[in-house]
Amino acid sequence: MRSSLPETSLLSHTSGHVSKWVIAAMCLAAYVILAWVSFIHVHKGLPVTPWDPGLGVVFALMVLAGPRAGLVLLAGVIIAEVLVLQNEVDWPVVIGIGAITSLSYTSVTVFARRHLQIDVGLFHLRDVLLLLVVGLAGAVIDTVLLTVFLFAVGQLDVRDVVQVFSPLLIGDMIGIAVVTPLLLRFVFRQRSVGLHQLLSIAPEGALYLVVIGAALWAIISSENLYGFRLFYLLFMPVVIAAVRHGLDGACFSLAATQFGLIGLLHLSGYNAAEFTEFQVLMLVLTVTGLIVGVVVSERENSDRLARDAQARLMERQAGAAHAARLNLVSGMASALAHEINQPLTAARALARSVQHLLGTPGADLTRAGNNLTALLAHIDHAGAIVRRMRDFIRRGGPHVSTIDTRKMLEQALTLAFAEASAKHVRLDLDAPDSLPVIHGDRVQLEQVVLNLVHNAVEAIVGTGRSEGHIRVVARHHTAPPRVEIGVLDNGPGVEDQLAVRLFDPLATSKQDGLGLGLSISASIVEAHGGRVWLHCREAGATEFRFSVPLVQSKVL
Amino acid sequence: MTMPSPTIFVIDDHAAVRAALGEMLSVFGYTVETYESADSFLEAIDQQNSGCIVADVKMPGTDGIGLVRELARRNVALPVVLISGHADVPMAVAAIKSGAEDFIEKPVDDAQLVAAINRALARRFDQQDLHNAQRALGDKFARLTPRQVEIFDFVVEGFTSHAISAKLNISVRTVESYRAEVMEKMQAESVAALVRQAIRLGRITP
């Protein structure tokens, strides 16, 4: 995924209210300080230290902010030449060096931004490779032009060229390869990483530092350049960090390795040639670490995106299921109201009878007590219908739990019984106590049962026959282990035309139906790893059936 | 004359409602019988029953309105109070048009129900009284001899004894004597009372 933010807004977000001038000044200061810190060798006016971290900083700014950052590089090179190197080189040559360096890198970054659409979040292998290639191109152009320029103005002679050329090229490359991704990732991560997260990975970070330090010490303290052979030790912490934490881990461990290496080389007084050889190895390590890191990050990102997409899909499905439940209940509303009215009627009559009994001298308290008991049962019955209805239309995300199949059916049928009773349709539940538990979203599974019963009631009522009868049958099956729940009715059956597109959205035989019930039911059942089908479409023995597997590879 | 004591017949397919309404009316002092359907009720009753029916409108088989019509067809004089859980205007209109005594929504207000039952019973008693009086009058009239009937008709049509004697060619005294017998048999204290009886018997039009 490409970063949707334009680079400038990313930068401005990072800085908060800090203006771009302050950022430019900070980068400039960083460039000069790093040039001063990393300055080890100079050859005829050129800092031939094969490591230019300041360039990495300004290169990051160029990638983020565009060609204007070229001015920062120009100013940085000139100030560094004058202050740090305290060179005896003439002003025009200094300005020439600055201009060539600035123009080389500005042109490649502008090209990368305009034509290659490099994503500064470095989410993909492509972006990291592009960054490295663009950095290499900039370094080659810069080095070639500088060499030609210095040769032309007589600063270098032919023998110097080789001595200057490769350290300069490698130093620029490694500065960009180590520092630029680190900064770009830092700018990006600043938005999303909290202190808590940093603290949680701090011990692991410290461990990497210790391992890197130990490996570096082993390399540097070896006699006779034996240390080169130990360089592979450094791959271990870098690759482990990259595998565990992706590109960010790689950037962190590479920066630690590079700074540690430079520091130790500096202390132990290696010469420029050996230094350059170390830097070539370091460059290989850096490219390896970055590639491993970004590949790991890419995979993590795509996993996360897939999970997000899955979550959004589930959310939408839950929303659709909820809408279908509302529709289902509103279709049953009149019948449910009627069914709540019955126990209320009975309760009211019994309450009046008790009142009358108690007001009579020599009241029959036993009779009054019995009537109160019956009255309470009626109120509880009405309450149960209302409660089931409320549970049913309450909005909620998918909630997976272990469900007692029989109990789930009984609860679903509280509402179904109410509707069937209001429509004078007989409804029986045939579910053995021995049914196994299933895993899933209880309300959604109830919705499927209720929807099937509701359809059956409507079908029977549509025929106007008086002997309507619906049976809900649940059975435990093996091979594969599953529970099958069937809803049978003695209604008119399902027409050929409708049967083929029964589970399509908007397929309906009802005048006021949306035709969503069965398609939502199908998607609910499928999300539980089962399926729903028309088992028998004959008139008088119509049966819809659905299965829920007991062993689910994935629930919802 | 004696009648069977009035019974309230509660007919509702919902057992809970049937039992509770029955219990309430029974506590209120009525004699109550409950039936789970109009059909089972129609099987059980005969012409002799008196009282009032409380029936749900929506029932499997014969529904409440069907019950009212069936009773009218069978000439059973039992008033019907209909109750319904999902009452709407067309249903109420259909109920009253069919000849139901009253129409009450569930949950039933007991005061309304008792008032409807009592109104229906009272009207039925009034009709009963009227019916009884009419029958007594008919009995009395039937005891008159043909000659007395002839005299009755002339008297209520306003003929004087002289006119009647002239028409029938009998003496005035004889007419007076017949007339006294008619008044006595019909238990009429005056000619005006006799005229009212004649109207009720349909001998003359008012």
Coordinates of C-alpha atoms in Angstrom, one line a residue, chain A residues 69-428:
Chain A
A69 CA 16.5 20.8 0.5
G70 CA 19.3 21.0 -2.1
L71 CA 20.1 24.5 -0.7
V72 CA 20.6 22.9 2.7
L73 CA 23.1 20.5 1.2
L74 CA 24.9 23.3 -0.6
A75 CA 25.1 25.3 2.6
G76 CA 26.2 22.2 4.6
V77 CA 29.0 21.3 2.3
I78 CA 30.4 24.8 2.2
I79 CA 30.2 25.3 6.0
A80 CA 31.7 21.8 6.6
E81 CA 34.6 22.5 4.2
V82 CA 35.3 25.8 5.9
L83 CA 34.7 25.0 9.5
V84 CA 35.5 21.4 10.0
L85 CA 38.1 20.7 7.4
Q86 CA 39.6 24.1 7.7
N87 CA 40.9 23.6 4.3
E88 CA 43.3 25.8 2.5
V89 CA 41.3 25.3 -0.7
D90 CA 40.1 28.5 -2.5
W91 CA 36.6 29.7 -2.2
P92 CA 35.6 29.1 -5.8
V93 CA 36.6 25.5 -5.5
V94 CA 34.7 25.1 -2.2
I95 CA 31.6 26.6 -3.8
G96 CA 32.1 24.3 -6.8
I97 CA 32.3 21.2 -4.6
G98 CA 29.1 22.3 -2.8
A99 CA 27.2 23.1 -6.0
I100 CA 28.2 19.8 -7.6
T101 CA 27.3 17.7 -4.6
S102 CA 24.0 19.6 -4.1
L103 CA 23.0 19.4 -7.8
S104 CA 23.8 15.7 -8.1
Y105 CA 21.7 14.6 -5.2
T106 CA 18.9 17.1 -5.8
S107 CA 18.5 15.9 -9.4
V108 CA 18.3 12.2 -8.5
T109 CA 15.8 12.8 -5.6
V110 CA 13.7 15.0 -7.9
F111 CA 13.7 12.3 -10.5
A112 CA 12.8 9.7 -7.9
R113 CA 9.9 11.8 -6.5
R114 CA 8.6 12.9 -9.9
H115 CA 9.0 9.8 -12.0
L116 CA 9.5 6.8 -9.7
Q117 CA 6.8 7.7 -7.2
I118 CA 8.9 6.5 -4.3
D119 CA 6.9 6.0 -1.2
V120 CA 8.6 7.6 1.7
G121 CA 7.0 5.3 4.2
L122 CA 9.3 2.5 2.7
F123 CA 6.5 -0.1 3.0
H124 CA 7.6 -2.1 0.0
L125 CA 10.8 -3.8 -1.2
R126 CA 10.5 -1.6 -4.3
D127 CA 10.7 1.6 -2.3
V128 CA 13.8 0.4 -0.3
L129 CA 15.5 -0.8 -3.5
L130 CA 14.6 2.5 -5.3
L131 CA 16.0 4.5 -2.4
L132 CA 19.3 2.5 -2.5
V133 CA 19.5 2.8 -6.3
V134 CA 18.7 6.5 -6.3
G135 CA 21.3 7.0 -3.6
L136 CA 23.9 5.0 -5.6
A137 CA 23.1 7.0 -8.7
G138 CA 23.5 10.3 -6.8
A139 CA 26.8 9.1 -5.3
V140 CA 28.2 8.0 -8.7
I141 CA 27.2 11.2 -10.4
D142 CA 28.5 13.3 -7.5
T143 CA 31.8 11.4 -7.3
V144 CA 32.4 11.4 -11.1
L145 CA 31.6 15.1 -11.4
L146 CA 33.7 16.0 -8.3
T147 CA 36.7 14.0 -9.5
V148 CA 36.5 15.6 -13.0
F149 CA 36.0 19.1 -11.4
L150 CA 39.0 18.7 -9.0
F151 CA 41.1 17.2 -11.8
A152 CA 40.1 20.2 -14.0
V153 CA 41.0 22.8 -11.4
G154 CA 44.2 21.0 -10.7
Q155 CA 43.5 19.9 -7.2
L156 CA 44.0 16.2 -8.0
D157 CA 46.3 14.4 -10.2
V158 CA 45.8 11.0 -11.8
R159 CA 47.3 9.0 -8.9
D160 CA 44.9 10.7 -6.4
V161 CA 41.8 9.7 -8.4
V162 CA 41.7 6.1 -7.2
Q163 CA 42.5 7.0 -3.7
V164 CA 39.7 9.5 -3.5
F165 CA 37.1 8.0 -5.8
S166 CA 36.2 4.8 -4.0
P167 CA 36.1 6.1 -0.4
L168 CA 34.0 9.0 -1.5
L169 CA 31.5 6.8 -3.4
I170 CA 31.3 4.2 -0.6
G171 CA 31.1 6.8 2.1
D172 CA 28.2 8.6 0.4
M173 CA 26.4 5.3 -0.3
I174 CA 26.7 4.0 3.3
G175 CA 25.7 7.3 4.7
I176 CA 22.5 7.2 2.6
A177 CA 21.9 3.5 3.2
V178 CA 22.2 3.6 6.9
V179 CA 20.8 7.0 7.9
T180 CA 18.2 7.8 5.3
P181 CA 15.9 4.8 5.9
L182 CA 16.3 5.2 9.6
L183 CA 15.1 8.8 9.4
L184 CA 12.3 8.2 7.0
R185 CA 11.0 5.4 9.2
F186 CA 11.5 7.6 12.3
V187 CA 9.4 10.4 10.7
F188 CA 6.7 7.9 9.7
R189 CA 6.7 6.0 13.0
Q190 CA 6.6 9.1 15.2
R191 CA 2.8 9.2 14.5
S192 CA 2.1 5.7 15.6
V193 CA 4.5 4.7 18.3
G194 CA 3.8 5.5 21.9
L195 CA 6.2 5.6 24.8
H196 CA 4.7 2.5 26.2
Q197 CA 5.6 0.6 23.0
L198 CA 9.1 1.9 23.1
L199 CA 9.6 0.9 26.7
S200 CA 8.3 -2.6 25.9
I201 CA 11.0 -3.2 23.3
A202 CA 13.8 -1.4 25.2
P203 CA 15.2 -4.5 26.8
E204 CA 15.4 -6.3 23.5
G205 CA 17.0 -3.2 21.9
A206 CA 19.6 -3.2 24.7
L207 CA 20.4 -6.9 24.1
Y208 CA 21.1 -6.1 20.4
L209 CA 23.4 -3.3 21.4
V210 CA 25.3 -5.6 23.7
V211 CA 25.6 -8.3 21.0
I212 CA 26.6 -5.8 18.3
G213 CA 29.2 -4.2 20.7
A214 CA 30.7 -7.6 21.5
A215 CA 30.9 -8.6 17.9
L216 CA 32.5 -5.3 16.9
W217 CA 35.0 -5.6 19.8
A218 CA 35.9 -9.1 18.6
I219 CA 36.4 -7.8 15.0
I220 CA 38.4 -4.7 15.9
S221 CA 40.7 -6.2 18.5
S222 CA 41.8 -9.1 16.3
E223 CA 45.3 -9.0 15.0
N224 CA 46.4 -8.8 11.4
L225 CA 43.0 -8.0 10.0
Y226 CA 41.7 -11.4 11.2
G227 CA 38.7 -9.3 12.2
F228 CA 37.5 -9.1 8.6
R229 CA 36.8 -12.8 8.9
L230 CA 34.7 -12.2 12.0
F231 CA 32.6 -9.6 10.2
Y232 CA 29.9 -12.2 9.6
L233 CA 29.2 -12.1 13.3
L234 CA 27.5 -8.8 12.7
F235 CA 24.9 -10.4 10.4
M236 CA 23.4 -12.2 13.3
P237 CA 21.9 -9.3 15.4
V238 CA 21.0 -7.3 12.2
V239 CA 19.1 -10.2 10.6
I240 CA 17.4 -11.2 13.9
A241 CA 16.3 -7.6 14.5
A242 CA 15.1 -7.4 10.9
V243 CA 13.2 -10.6 11.2
R244 CA 11.6 -9.7 14.5
H245 CA 10.8 -6.1 13.9
G246 CA 11.0 -5.6 10.2
L247 CA 12.5 -2.6 8.5
D248 CA 12.5 -0.6 11.8
G249 CA 14.5 -3.3 13.6
A250 CA 17.0 -3.5 10.6
C251 CA 17.4 0.3 10.6
F252 CA 18.0 0.4 14.3
S253 CA 20.6 -2.4 14.4
L254 CA 22.4 -1.1 11.3
A255 CA 22.7 2.3 12.7
A256 CA 24.0 0.9 16.0
T257 CA 26.5 -1.3 14.1
Q258 CA 27.7 1.5 11.9
F259 CA 28.1 4.0 14.6
G260 CA 29.8 1.4 16.8
L261 CA 32.1 0.4 14.0
I262 CA 33.1 3.9 13.1
G263 CA 33.7 4.7 16.8
L264 CA 35.9 1.7 17.3
L265 CA 37.8 2.1 14.0
H266 CA 38.4 5.7 15.0
L267 CA 39.7 4.7 18.4
S268 CA 42.0 2.0 17.1
G269 CA 43.5 4.2 14.4
Y270 CA 42.8 2.2 11.2
N271 CA 44.0 3.8 8.0
A272 CA 41.8 5.0 5.2
A273 CA 42.2 1.9 3.0
E274 CA 41.3 -0.6 5.7
F275 CA 38.5 1.7 6.7
T276 CA 37.1 1.6 3.2
E277 CA 37.3 -2.2 3.1
F278 CA 35.2 -2.3 6.3
Q279 CA 32.8 0.0 4.8
V280 CA 32.3 -2.2 1.7
L281 CA 31.5 -5.1 4.1
M282 CA 29.2 -2.8 6.0
L283 CA 27.4 -1.8 2.8
V284 CA 26.7 -5.4 2.1
L285 CA 25.4 -5.9 5.6
T286 CA 23.3 -2.8 5.3
V287 CA 21.7 -3.8 2.0
T288 CA 21.1 -7.3 3.3
G289 CA 19.5 -6.0 6.6
L290 CA 17.3 -3.5 4.8
I291 CA 16.0 -6.0 2.3
V292 CA 15.3 -8.7 5.0
G293 CA 13.7 -6.0 7.1
V294 CA 11.4 -4.6 4.4
V295 CA 10.4 -8.0 3.2
V296 CA 9.4 -8.9 6.8
S297 CA 7.6 -5.6 7.1
E298 CA 5.8 -6.1 3.8
R299 CA 4.6 -9.5 4.9
E300 CA 3.5 -8.1 8.3
N301 CA 1.7 -5.2 6.6
S302 CA -0.1 -7.5 4.2
D303 CA -1.1 -9.8 7.1
R304 CA -2.4 -6.8 9.0
L305 CA -4.2 -5.4 6.0
A306 CA -5.8 -8.8 5.4
R307 CA -6.8 -9.0 9.1
D308 CA -8.2 -5.4 8.9
A309 CA -10.1 -6.3 5.7
Q310 CA -11.4 -9.5 7.4
A311 CA -12.5 -7.4 10.5
R312 CA -14.2 -4.8 8.3
L313 CA -16.0 -7.6 6.4
M314 CA -17.1 -9.2 9.6
E315 CA -18.3 -5.8 10.8
R316 CA -20.2 -5.2 7.7
Q317 CA -21.7 -8.7 7.8
A318 CA -22.7 -8.1 11.4
G319 CA -24.3 -4.8 10.4
A320 CA -26.2 -6.5 7.6
A321 CA -27.3 -9.3 9.9
H322 CA -28.5 -6.7 12.4
A323 CA -30.5 -4.9 9.7
A324 CA -32.0 -8.2 8.7
R325 CA -32.9 -8.9 12.3
L326 CA -34.6 -5.6 12.6
N327 CA -36.5 -6.3 9.4
L328 CA -37.4 -9.8 10.7
V329 CA -38.7 -8.5 14.0
S330 CA -40.6 -5.6 12.4
G331 CA -42.3 -8.2 10.1
M332 CA -43.3 -10.1 13.2
A333 CA -44.2 -7.0 15.3
S334 CA -47.9 -7.2 14.9
A335 CA -48.0 -10.9 15.8
L336 CA -45.6 -10.3 18.8
A337 CA -47.7 -7.4 20.1
H338 CA -50.8 -9.7 19.9
E339 CA -48.9 -12.4 21.7
I340 CA -47.8 -10.1 24.5
N341 CA -51.4 -8.9 24.8
Q342 CA -52.6 -12.4 25.7
P343 CA -50.7 -12.8 28.9
L344 CA -51.4 -9.2 29.8
T345 CA -55.1 -9.8 29.3
A346 CA -55.0 -12.9 31.5
A347 CA -52.8 -11.2 34.1
R348 CA -55.2 -8.2 34.3
A349 CA -58.2 -10.4 34.7
L350 CA -56.5 -12.4 37.5
A351 CA -55.4 -9.3 39.2
R352 CA -59.0 -8.0 39.3
S353 CA -60.2 -11.4 40.5
V354 CA -57.7 -11.2 43.4
Q355 CA -58.7 -7.7 44.2
H356 CA -62.3 -8.7 44.3
L357 CA -61.6 -11.8 46.4
L358 CA -59.6 -9.8 49.0
G359 CA -62.4 -7.2 49.2
T360 CA -65.0 -9.9 50.0
P361 CA -65.6 -10.7 53.7
G362 CA -64.1 -14.1 54.6
A363 CA -61.9 -13.9 51.6
D364 CA -60.8 -17.2 49.9
L365 CA -57.1 -16.6 50.4
T366 CA -56.0 -19.9 48.8
R367 CA -57.9 -19.1 45.6
A368 CA -56.4 -15.6 45.6
G369 CA -52.9 -17.0 46.1
N370 CA -53.4 -19.5 43.3
N371 CA -54.6 -16.7 41.0
L372 CA -51.5 -14.6 42.0
T373 CA -49.2 -17.5 41.1
A374 CA -50.9 -17.8 37.7
L375 CA -50.7 -14.0 37.2
L376 CA -47.0 -13.9 37.9
A377 CA -46.4 -16.7 35.3
H378 CA -48.3 -14.7 32.7
I379 CA -46.3 -11.6 33.4
D380 CA -43.1 -13.6 33.2
H381 CA -44.2 -15.0 29.9
A382 CA -44.9 -11.5 28.4
G383 CA -41.6 -10.4 29.9
A384 CA -39.7 -13.2 28.2
I385 CA -41.1 -12.3 24.8
V386 CA -40.1 -8.6 25.3
R387 CA -36.6 -9.6 26.5
R388 CA -36.0 -12.0 23.6
M389 CA -37.1 -9.3 21.2
R390 CA -34.8 -6.7 22.8
D391 CA -31.8 -9.1 22.8
F392 CA -32.6 -9.9 19.2
I393 CA -32.6 -6.4 17.9
R394 CA -29.8 -5.1 20.1
R395 CA -26.9 -4.1 18.0
G396 CA -23.7 -5.8 18.7
G397 CA -20.5 -7.0 17.0
P398 CA -20.0 -10.6 16.3
H399 CA -19.7 -12.5 19.6
V400 CA -18.4 -16.0 19.5
S401 CA -19.1 -18.3 22.4
T402 CA -19.9 -21.9 23.2
I403 CA -23.6 -22.5 22.7
D404 CA -25.9 -25.1 24.2
T405 CA -27.7 -26.0 21.0
R406 CA -31.0 -27.0 22.6
K407 CA -31.1 -23.9 24.7
M408 CA -30.3 -21.7 21.7
L409 CA -33.2 -23.3 19.9
E410 CA -35.6 -22.8 22.8
Q411 CA -34.6 -19.1 23.0
A412 CA -35.0 -18.6 19.3
L413 CA -38.4 -20.2 19.5
T414 CA -39.7 -17.9 22.2
L415 CA -40.3 -15.4 19.6
A416 CA -41.2 -18.0 16.9
F417 CA -43.8 -19.5 19.3
A418 CA -45.3 -16.1 19.8
E419 CA -45.6 -15.5 16.1
A420 CA -46.9 -18.9 15.3
S421 CA -49.4 -18.8 18.1
A422 CA -50.7 -15.4 17.0
K423 CA -51.1 -16.8 13.5
H424 CA -52.7 -20.0 14.8
V425 CA -49.9 -22.2 13.5
R426 CA -48.7 -25.1 15.6
L427 CA -45.0 -25.1 16.3
D428 CA -43.1 -28.0 17.8

